[in-house]
mmCIF file of C-alpha atoms in Angstrom:
data_model
loop_
_atom_site.group_PDB
_atom_site.id
_atom_site.type_symbol
_atom_site.label_atom_id
_atom_site.label_comp_id
_atom_site.label_asym_id
_atom_site.label_seq_id
_atom_site.Cartn_x
_atom_site.Cartn_y
_atom_site.Cartn_z
ATOM 1 C CA UNK A 1 -50.617 38.492 64.052
ATOM 2 C CA UNK A 2 -52.514 39.874 61.071
ATOM 3 C CA UNK A 3 -55.561 38.147 59.633
ATOM 4 C CA UNK A 4 -57.493 39.307 56.607
ATOM 5 C CA UNK A 5 -60.988 38.919 55.260
ATOM 6 C CA UNK A 6 -61.695 40.105 51.750
ATOM 7 C CA UNK A 7 -65.151 40.252 50.160
ATOM 8 C CA UNK A 8 -65.229 40.150 46.385
ATOM 9 C CA UNK A 9 -67.652 42.141 44.254
ATOM 10 C CA UNK A 10 -69.578 38.906 43.748
ATOM 11 C CA UNK A 11 -70.019 38.474 47.522
ATOM 12 C CA UNK A 12 -67.452 35.717 47.996
ATOM 13 C CA UNK A 13 -65.515 35.781 51.279
ATOM 14 C CA UNK A 14 -61.766 35.120 51.145
ATOM 15 C CA UNK A 15 -59.595 34.747 54.228
ATOM 16 C CA UNK A 16 -55.914 34.128 54.869
ATOM 17 C CA UNK A 17 -54.653 36.479 52.150
ATOM 18 C CA UNK A 18 -51.377 38.301 52.686
ATOM 19 C CA UNK A 19 -52.055 41.954 53.301
ATOM 20 C CA UNK A 20 -49.259 43.101 51.020
ATOM 21 C CA UNK A 21 -50.852 41.158 48.130
ATOM 22 C CA UNK A 22 -54.342 42.684 48.544
ATOM 23 C CA UNK A 23 -55.325 45.387 46.064
ATOM 24 C CA UNK A 24 -58.274 47.404 47.364
ATOM 25 C CA UNK A 25 -59.776 47.848 43.902
ATOM 26 C CA UNK A 26 -60.089 44.095 43.445
ATOM 27 C CA UNK A 27 -62.527 43.693 46.348
ATOM 28 C CA UNK A 28 -65.769 45.211 47.535
ATOM 29 C CA UNK A 29 -64.291 45.677 50.987
ATOM 30 C CA UNK A 30 -61.789 44.093 53.359
ATOM 31 C CA UNK A 31 -61.372 43.601 57.094
ATOM 32 C CA UNK A 32 -57.846 43.456 58.479
ATOM 33 C CA UNK A 33 -57.410 42.495 62.123
ATOM 34 C CA UNK A 34 -54.155 43.354 63.926
ATOM 35 C CA UNK A 35 -54.098 41.095 67.012
ATOM 36 C CA UNK A 36 -51.106 41.534 69.350
ATOM 37 C CA UNK A 37 -49.126 42.929 66.404
ATOM 38 C CA UNK A 38 -45.365 43.185 66.226
ATOM 39 C CA UNK A 39 -43.577 46.450 65.490
ATOM 40 C CA UNK A 40 -43.158 45.459 61.853
ATOM 41 C CA UNK A 41 -46.857 44.644 61.553
ATOM 42 C CA UNK A 42 -47.845 47.909 63.214
ATOM 43 C CA UNK A 43 -45.774 49.816 60.665
ATOM 44 C CA UNK A 44 -48.255 48.659 57.984
ATOM 45 C CA UNK A 45 -50.787 51.091 59.428
ATOM 46 C CA UNK A 46 -48.574 53.767 57.916
ATOM 47 C CA UNK A 47 -46.892 52.128 54.940
ATOM 48 C CA UNK A 48 -49.930 50.251 53.579
ATOM 49 C CA UNK A 49 -53.003 52.137 54.831
ATOM 50 C CA UNK A 50 -51.398 55.596 55.252
ATOM 51 C CA UNK A 51 -53.413 56.405 58.368
ATOM 52 C CA UNK A 52 -52.918 59.705 60.125
ATOM 53 C CA UNK A 53 -49.877 59.706 62.473
ATOM 54 C CA UNK A 54 -52.007 60.858 65.409
ATOM 55 C CA UNK A 55 -54.342 57.873 64.994
ATOM 56 C CA UNK A 56 -51.383 55.490 64.799
ATOM 57 C CA UNK A 57 -49.934 57.098 67.918
ATOM 58 C CA UNK A 58 -53.230 56.544 69.737
ATOM 59 C CA UNK A 59 -53.039 52.855 68.795
ATOM 60 C CA UNK A 60 -49.562 52.588 70.253
ATOM 61 C CA UNK A 61 -50.258 54.400 73.525
ATOM 62 C CA UNK A 62 -52.959 52.669 75.553
ATOM 63 C CA UNK A 63 -55.274 53.349 77.325
ATOM 64 C CA UNK A 64 -57.186 56.098 75.484
ATOM 65 C CA UNK A 65 -60.670 57.218 76.404
ATOM 66 C CA UNK A 66 -63.362 55.901 74.006
ATOM 67 C CA UNK A 67 -63.654 58.417 71.207
ATOM 68 C CA UNK A 68 -64.362 59.036 67.532
ATOM 69 C CA UNK A 69 -62.014 61.041 65.311
ATOM 70 C CA UNK A 70 -62.497 61.943 61.676
ATOM 71 C CA UNK A 71 -59.611 61.740 59.242
ATOM 72 C CA UNK A 72 -59.373 62.143 55.489
ATOM 73 C CA UNK A 73 -59.422 58.458 54.587
ATOM 74 C CA UNK A 74 -61.130 56.876 57.618
ATOM 75 C CA UNK A 75 -63.011 57.354 60.862
ATOM 76 C CA UNK A 76 -61.017 56.299 63.910
ATOM 77 C CA UNK A 77 -62.755 54.670 66.885
ATOM 78 C CA UNK A 78 -61.274 53.928 70.275
ATOM 79 C CA UNK A 79 -63.364 51.251 72.021
ATOM 80 C CA UNK A 80 -63.054 49.533 75.372
ATOM 81 C CA UNK A 81 -63.360 45.808 75.893
ATOM 82 C CA UNK A 82 -63.742 44.451 79.411
ATOM 83 C CA UNK A 83 -61.364 42.059 81.110
ATOM 84 C CA UNK A 84 -63.828 39.768 82.872
ATOM 85 C CA UNK A 85 -61.288 38.739 85.499
ATOM 86 C CA UNK A 86 -59.956 42.157 86.562
ATOM 87 C CA UNK A 87 -62.820 44.328 85.215
ATOM 88 C CA UNK A 88 -60.162 46.585 83.701
ATOM 89 C CA UNK A 89 -60.719 48.171 80.301
ATOM 90 C CA UNK A 90 -58.697 46.955 77.322
ATOM 91 C CA UNK A 91 -58.446 49.115 74.227
ATOM 92 C CA UNK A 92 -59.608 48.095 70.759
ATOM 93 C CA UNK A 93 -59.118 50.531 67.878
ATOM 94 C CA UNK A 94 -61.060 50.590 64.612
ATOM 95 C CA UNK A 95 -60.359 52.369 61.344
ATOM 96 C CA UNK A 96 -63.515 52.530 59.249
ATOM 97 C CA UNK A 97 -64.153 53.598 55.673
ATOM 98 C CA UNK A 98 -66.474 52.530 52.855
ATOM 99 C CA UNK A 99 -63.939 50.032 51.560
ATOM 100 C CA UNK A 100 -62.265 48.620 54.653
ATOM 101 C CA UNK A 101 -62.350 47.981 58.372
ATOM 102 C CA UNK A 102 -59.072 47.753 60.264
ATOM 103 C CA UNK A 103 -59.109 46.572 63.877
ATOM 104 C CA UNK A 104 -56.104 46.877 66.175
ATOM 105 C CA UNK A 105 -55.739 45.466 69.691
ATOM 106 C CA UNK A 106 -52.845 44.497 71.944
ATOM 107 C CA UNK A 107 -54.626 41.568 73.648
ATOM 108 C CA UNK A 108 -56.313 38.497 72.242
ATOM 109 C CA UNK A 109 -60.030 39.015 72.756
ATOM 110 C CA UNK A 110 -62.757 36.405 72.406
ATOM 111 C CA UNK A 111 -65.138 39.182 71.384
ATOM 112 C CA UNK A 112 -63.060 39.889 68.308
ATOM 113 C CA UNK A 113 -62.941 36.204 67.373
ATOM 114 C CA UNK A 114 -66.705 35.906 67.779
ATOM 115 C CA UNK A 115 -67.295 39.017 65.679
ATOM 116 C CA UNK A 116 -64.912 37.716 63.009
ATOM 117 C CA UNK A 117 -66.781 34.406 62.709
ATOM 118 C CA UNK A 118 -70.187 36.079 62.756
ATOM 119 C CA UNK A 119 -69.281 38.475 59.971
ATOM 120 C CA UNK A 120 -68.054 35.577 57.854
ATOM 121 C CA UNK A 121 -71.291 33.662 58.408
ATOM 122 C CA UNK A 122 -73.689 36.576 57.965
ATOM 123 C CA UNK A 123 -71.981 38.499 55.219
ATOM 124 C CA UNK A 124 -75.170 38.533 53.116
ATOM 125 C CA UNK A 125 -77.751 38.837 55.905
ATOM 126 C CA UNK A 126 -77.851 42.625 56.494
ATOM 127 C CA UNK A 127 -80.279 43.863 53.863
ATOM 128 C CA UNK A 128 -79.957 47.577 54.439
ATOM 129 C CA UNK A 129 -76.208 47.771 54.335
ATOM 130 C CA UNK A 130 -75.050 44.644 52.516
ATOM 131 C CA UNK A 131 -72.732 43.398 55.224
ATOM 132 C CA UNK A 132 -70.096 46.039 54.554
ATOM 133 C CA UNK A 133 -67.421 47.550 56.827
ATOM 134 C CA UNK A 134 -70.059 49.411 58.842
ATOM 135 C CA UNK A 135 -71.852 46.134 59.581
ATOM 136 C CA UNK A 136 -68.574 44.558 60.685
ATOM 137 C CA UNK A 137 -67.844 47.562 62.940
ATOM 138 C CA UNK A 138 -71.336 47.230 64.420
ATOM 139 C CA UNK A 139 -70.742 43.531 65.098
ATOM 140 C CA UNK A 140 -67.502 44.290 66.931
ATOM 141 C CA UNK A 141 -69.156 46.960 69.090
ATOM 142 C CA UNK A 142 -72.136 44.724 69.784
ATOM 143 C CA UNK A 143 -69.896 41.856 70.936
ATOM 144 C CA UNK A 144 -67.909 44.181 73.201
ATOM 145 C CA UNK A 145 -71.049 45.542 74.857
ATOM 146 C CA UNK A 146 -72.598 42.071 75.245
ATOM 147 C CA UNK A 147 -69.547 41.044 77.299
ATOM 148 C CA UNK A 148 -70.322 43.776 79.837
ATOM 149 C CA UNK A 149 -73.521 42.089 80.998
ATOM 150 C CA UNK A 150 -72.163 38.894 82.651
ATOM 151 C CA UNK A 151 -69.842 40.837 84.959
ATOM 152 C CA UNK A 152 -72.649 43.150 86.048
ATOM 153 C CA UNK A 153 -75.100 40.282 86.533
ATOM 154 C CA UNK A 154 -72.496 38.547 88.714
ATOM 155 C CA UNK A 155 -72.221 41.643 90.904
ATOM 156 C CA UNK A 156 -76.011 41.852 91.207
ATOM 157 C CA UNK A 157 -76.131 38.221 92.368
ATOM 158 C CA UNK A 158 -73.474 39.013 94.946
ATOM 159 C CA UNK A 159 -75.496 41.995 96.175
ATOM 160 C CA UNK A 160 -78.552 39.771 96.545
ATOM 161 C CA UNK A 161 -76.481 37.369 98.655
ATOM 162 C CA UNK A 162 -75.206 40.244 100.796
ATOM 163 C CA UNK A 163 -78.769 41.333 101.529
ATOM 164 C CA UNK A 164 -79.598 37.875 102.884
ATOM 165 C CA UNK A 165 -76.393 37.474 104.911
ATOM 166 C CA UNK A 166 -76.918 40.403 107.256
ATOM 167 C CA UNK A 167 -77.264 38.279 110.392
ATOM 168 C CA UNK A 168 -74.792 35.519 109.503
ATOM 169 C CA UNK A 169 -71.511 37.412 109.269
ATOM 170 C CA UNK A 170 -69.826 40.145 111.231
ATOM 171 C CA UNK A 171 -70.491 43.735 110.252
ATOM 172 C CA UNK A 172 -66.796 44.224 109.478
ATOM 173 C CA UNK A 173 -66.829 41.379 106.921
ATOM 174 C CA UNK A 174 -70.064 42.588 105.347
ATOM 175 C CA UNK A 175 -68.795 46.168 105.104
ATOM 176 C CA UNK A 176 -65.591 44.918 103.476
ATOM 177 C CA UNK A 177 -67.595 43.010 100.877
ATOM 178 C CA UNK A 178 -69.843 46.010 100.207
ATOM 179 C CA UNK A 179 -66.868 48.299 99.574
ATOM 180 C CA UNK A 180 -65.320 45.645 97.332
ATOM 181 C CA UNK A 181 -68.516 45.531 95.271
ATOM 182 C CA UNK A 182 -68.615 49.334 95.072
ATOM 183 C CA UNK A 183 -65.040 49.328 93.799
ATOM 184 C CA UNK A 184 -65.888 46.853 91.047
ATOM 185 C CA UNK A 185 -68.971 48.854 90.097
ATOM 186 C CA UNK A 186 -66.768 51.920 89.787
ATOM 187 C CA UNK A 187 -64.459 50.042 87.403
ATOM 188 C CA UNK A 188 -67.437 49.028 85.276
ATOM 189 C CA UNK A 189 -68.758 52.576 85.306
ATOM 190 C CA UNK A 190 -65.428 53.929 84.075
ATOM 191 C CA UNK A 191 -65.696 51.613 81.077
ATOM 192 C CA UNK A 192 -69.405 51.721 80.288
ATOM 193 C CA UNK A 193 -70.210 55.422 80.648
ATOM 194 C CA UNK A 194 -67.547 56.597 78.136
ATOM 195 C CA UNK A 195 -68.720 53.881 75.735
ATOM 196 C CA UNK A 196 -72.288 55.162 76.136
ATOM 197 C CA UNK A 197 -71.160 58.692 75.329
ATOM 198 C CA UNK A 198 -69.256 57.435 72.283
ATOM 199 C CA UNK A 199 -72.283 55.545 71.001
ATOM 200 C CA UNK A 200 -74.412 58.668 71.441
ATOM 201 C CA UNK A 201 -71.929 60.577 69.297
ATOM 202 C CA UNK A 202 -72.002 57.848 66.646
ATOM 203 C CA UNK A 203 -75.795 58.001 66.561
ATOM 204 C CA UNK A 204 -75.687 61.738 65.983
ATOM 205 C CA UNK A 205 -72.770 61.757 63.548
ATOM 206 C CA UNK A 206 -73.429 62.456 59.898
ATOM 207 C CA UNK A 207 -69.938 61.272 59.012
ATOM 208 C CA UNK A 208 -70.500 57.687 60.138
ATOM 209 C CA UNK A 209 -74.111 57.004 59.220
ATOM 210 C CA UNK A 210 -75.565 56.902 55.772
ATOM 211 C CA UNK A 211 -79.037 55.374 56.201
ATOM 212 C CA UNK A 212 -81.735 54.800 58.779
ATOM 213 C CA UNK A 213 -81.109 51.078 59.235
ATOM 214 C CA UNK A 214 -77.622 51.721 60.566
ATOM 215 C CA UNK A 215 -79.148 54.050 63.138
ATOM 216 C CA UNK A 216 -81.467 51.253 64.278
ATOM 217 C CA UNK A 217 -78.573 48.844 64.806
ATOM 218 C CA UNK A 218 -76.352 51.330 66.618
ATOM 219 C CA UNK A 219 -79.375 52.553 68.562
ATOM 220 C CA UNK A 220 -79.791 49.020 69.879
ATOM 221 C CA UNK A 221 -76.225 49.079 71.237
ATOM 222 C CA UNK A 222 -76.897 52.493 72.762
ATOM 223 C CA UNK A 223 -80.020 51.109 74.480
ATOM 224 C CA UNK A 224 -77.918 48.286 75.945
ATOM 225 C CA UNK A 225 -75.397 50.792 77.273
ATOM 226 C CA UNK A 226 -78.183 52.896 78.785
ATOM 227 C CA UNK A 227 -79.527 49.772 80.493
ATOM 228 C CA UNK A 228 -76.063 48.925 81.805
ATOM 229 C CA UNK A 229 -75.603 52.468 83.108
ATOM 230 C CA UNK A 230 -78.959 52.373 84.886
ATOM 231 C CA UNK A 231 -78.116 48.984 86.405
ATOM 232 C CA UNK A 232 -74.809 50.314 87.707
ATOM 233 C CA UNK A 233 -76.469 53.353 89.287
ATOM 234 C CA UNK A 234 -79.142 51.163 90.914
ATOM 235 C CA UNK A 235 -76.472 48.788 92.222
ATOM 236 C CA UNK A 236 -74.412 51.688 93.588
ATOM 237 C CA UNK A 237 -77.491 52.974 95.409
ATOM 238 C CA UNK A 238 -78.095 49.475 96.753
ATOM 239 C CA UNK A 239 -74.541 49.249 98.084
ATOM 240 C CA UNK A 240 -75.025 52.656 99.717
ATOM 241 C CA UNK A 241 -78.243 51.408 101.350
ATOM 242 C CA UNK A 242 -76.507 48.225 102.504
ATOM 243 C CA UNK A 243 -73.631 50.262 103.893
ATOM 244 C CA UNK A 244 -76.045 52.515 105.818
ATOM 245 C CA UNK A 245 -77.981 49.478 107.054
ATOM 246 C CA UNK A 246 -74.830 47.778 108.314
ATOM 247 C CA UNK A 247 -73.692 50.980 110.013
ATOM 248 C CA UNK A 248 -77.101 51.294 111.692
ATOM 249 C CA UNK A 249 -77.012 47.628 112.684
ATOM 250 C CA UNK A 250 -73.550 48.033 114.149
ATOM 251 C CA UNK A 251 -74.673 51.152 115.997
ATOM 252 C CA UNK A 252 -77.694 49.327 117.429
ATOM 253 C CA UNK A 253 -75.505 46.448 118.557
ATOM 254 C CA UNK A 254 -73.129 48.865 120.248
ATOM 255 C CA UNK A 255 -76.042 50.614 121.937
ATOM 256 C CA UNK A 256 -77.332 47.265 123.193
ATOM 257 C CA UNK A 257 -73.900 46.370 124.553
ATOM 258 C CA UNK A 258 -73.523 49.777 126.206
ATOM 259 C CA UNK A 259 -76.988 49.451 127.763
ATOM 260 C CA UNK A 260 -76.109 46.024 129.192
ATOM 261 C CA UNK A 261 -72.852 47.320 130.622
ATOM 262 C CA UNK A 262 -74.647 50.343 132.040
ATOM 263 C CA UNK A 263 -77.187 48.123 133.815
ATOM 264 C CA UNK A 264 -74.442 45.950 135.296
ATOM 265 C CA UNK A 265 -72.417 48.978 136.381
ATOM 266 C CA UNK A 266 -75.454 50.691 137.909
ATOM 267 C CA UNK A 267 -76.332 47.546 139.907
ATOM 268 C CA UNK A 268 -72.828 47.212 141.292
ATOM 269 C CA UNK A 269 -72.416 50.877 142.183
ATOM 270 C CA UNK A 270 -74.362 50.719 145.506
ATOM 271 C CA UNK A 271 -72.900 47.293 146.262
ATOM 272 C CA UNK A 272 -69.420 48.684 145.766
ATOM 273 C CA UNK A 273 -70.285 51.643 148.003
ATOM 274 C CA UNK A 274 -71.445 49.378 150.811
ATOM 275 C CA UNK A 275 -68.425 47.092 150.468
ATOM 276 C CA UNK A 276 -66.157 50.137 150.417
ATOM 277 C CA UNK A 277 -67.623 51.600 153.561
ATOM 278 C CA UNK A 278 -67.244 48.395 155.548
ATOM 279 C CA UNK A 279 -63.851 47.783 154.079
ATOM 280 C CA UNK A 280 -62.394 50.857 155.801
ATOM 281 C CA UNK A 281 -59.878 50.103 158.563
ATOM 282 C CA UNK A 282 -61.422 52.216 161.308
ATOM 283 C CA UNK A 283 -61.560 50.715 164.811
ATOM 284 C CA UNK A 284 -64.703 52.500 165.927
ATOM 285 C CA UNK A 285 -67.491 51.255 163.659
ATOM 286 C CA UNK A 286 -70.604 50.197 165.625
ATOM 287 C CA UNK A 287 -71.703 47.592 163.104
ATOM 288 C CA UNK A 288 -68.418 45.696 163.335
ATOM 289 C CA UNK A 289 -69.324 44.388 166.811
ATOM 290 C CA UNK A 290 -72.766 43.246 165.767
ATOM 291 C CA UNK A 291 -73.046 39.432 165.546
ATOM 292 C CA UNK A 292 -75.418 39.554 162.594
ATOM 293 C CA UNK A 293 -73.777 42.496 160.784
ATOM 294 C CA UNK A 294 -72.153 40.437 158.039
ATOM 295 C CA UNK A 295 -75.385 38.649 157.149
ATOM 296 C CA UNK A 296 -77.363 41.890 157.354
ATOM 297 C CA UNK A 297 -75.044 43.592 154.881
ATOM 298 C CA UNK A 298 -75.255 40.618 152.480
ATOM 299 C CA UNK A 299 -79.049 40.686 152.730
ATOM 300 C CA UNK A 300 -79.055 44.431 152.050
ATOM 301 C CA UNK A 301 -76.948 43.871 148.936
ATOM 302 C CA UNK A 302 -79.290 41.142 147.683
ATOM 303 C CA UNK A 303 -82.360 43.304 148.295
ATOM 304 C CA UNK A 304 -80.772 46.261 146.473
ATOM 305 C CA UNK A 305 -79.792 44.043 143.529
ATOM 306 C CA UNK A 306 -83.238 42.464 143.189
ATOM 307 C CA UNK A 307 -84.964 45.812 143.605
ATOM 308 C CA UNK A 308 -82.823 47.546 140.971
ATOM 309 C CA UNK A 309 -83.277 44.680 138.494
ATOM 310 C CA UNK A 310 -87.059 44.815 139.026
ATOM 311 C CA UNK A 311 -87.066 48.604 138.532
ATOM 312 C CA UNK A 312 -84.960 48.366 135.340
ATOM 313 C CA UNK A 313 -87.236 45.687 133.958
ATOM 314 C CA UNK A 314 -90.349 47.747 134.682
ATOM 315 C CA UNK A 315 -88.690 50.742 132.996
ATOM 316 C CA UNK A 316 -88.108 48.736 129.835
ATOM 317 C CA UNK A 317 -84.304 48.537 129.956
ATOM 318 C CA UNK A 318 -84.302 44.846 129.082
ATOM 319 C CA UNK A 319 -86.491 45.146 125.953
#
C-alpha cells in the first residue's frame, strides 16, 4: 500500500493523491509511505524516485543494522522499530531530501500511523523548520523511540516483583525467570544501542542538519536513547545481582541440608557401631548371658544420643 501526503507552497495538506500524478515542482514537499508494498509498488523507488540501487537493495533485504548513508539525491536511514510482543527489531527505511520524505516498511506499524497523523495536524507548528521533510523524519524517529519505553518499563516491573518473591518460589523457578529477563534485555539492547549510535551520527552530520533547532529536536531523541541504554545496563546489573543472590541462597540452603544430614549421621554412627557389635553371631560374648544386657545397651544408646545432641547444640550446630 502506498499513501501520499503533499504540502502545497501555500501550506495546504493534500492526501490520497496517486504517486504517478504528483509533480515535485508543484508542491513544497511530499511524504510517500510504502507500507507492506508489493513488488510493483517497490519498483517505484527506482522508476519514480530514481534512488540508488544499493539503497533499494537494503530496503528489500531485511534486517539491516541502523545506519545513515549519503546519496546524490537523498540521505538513506535504516531505523529499527520494536515488536512489543516478541521484542524483535523490525526495519523501517527513510529516504530524506529537502523536497520529500519516503518511508518504506514491510510491516504495518502503529508508530508510522501515529507519526503520519501528527505530521498532518502539526504541519505549521515547527517554527524553525516549517514542518518540512526533516520534521516528518524527526516525528517518525521520535515515535519509534517512544515505543521502546513501555517494554523496558514492563521488564523493570517484573524485576521488582522478582526481588520480592525470593522466599515464595523455588530457586530453580526464580533463576529461570531471571535468565528470561536477561534474554529480553539483550534483545532490547541489540535494538536500542545501534539506534543510539545512529542518532549520535545524525547529530554530528553536516549533511542532515541545517540549523540549530533541528539539533535540539534530534538531541532530545538522543537523550531518550541514552536514558534507555542506561536503564538496560542497570537492569542487567540487577539481574546479575539477583542471579548471584539466588545462587548464594541455594548454596546456603544446601549447606543447611548437609549440616542436618551430618548431625543425623554423626548421631547414628555410634549407635550403629553398638548395634553392629552385638549383632555379630559369636557364641562367646559375655554380655549375651546378662539378664539386663538388652536394657543396658538401649540405655547406653539413649545416653549417647542425648549427650551428642546436647554437645551439638552447645557448639552452635543448630543455629
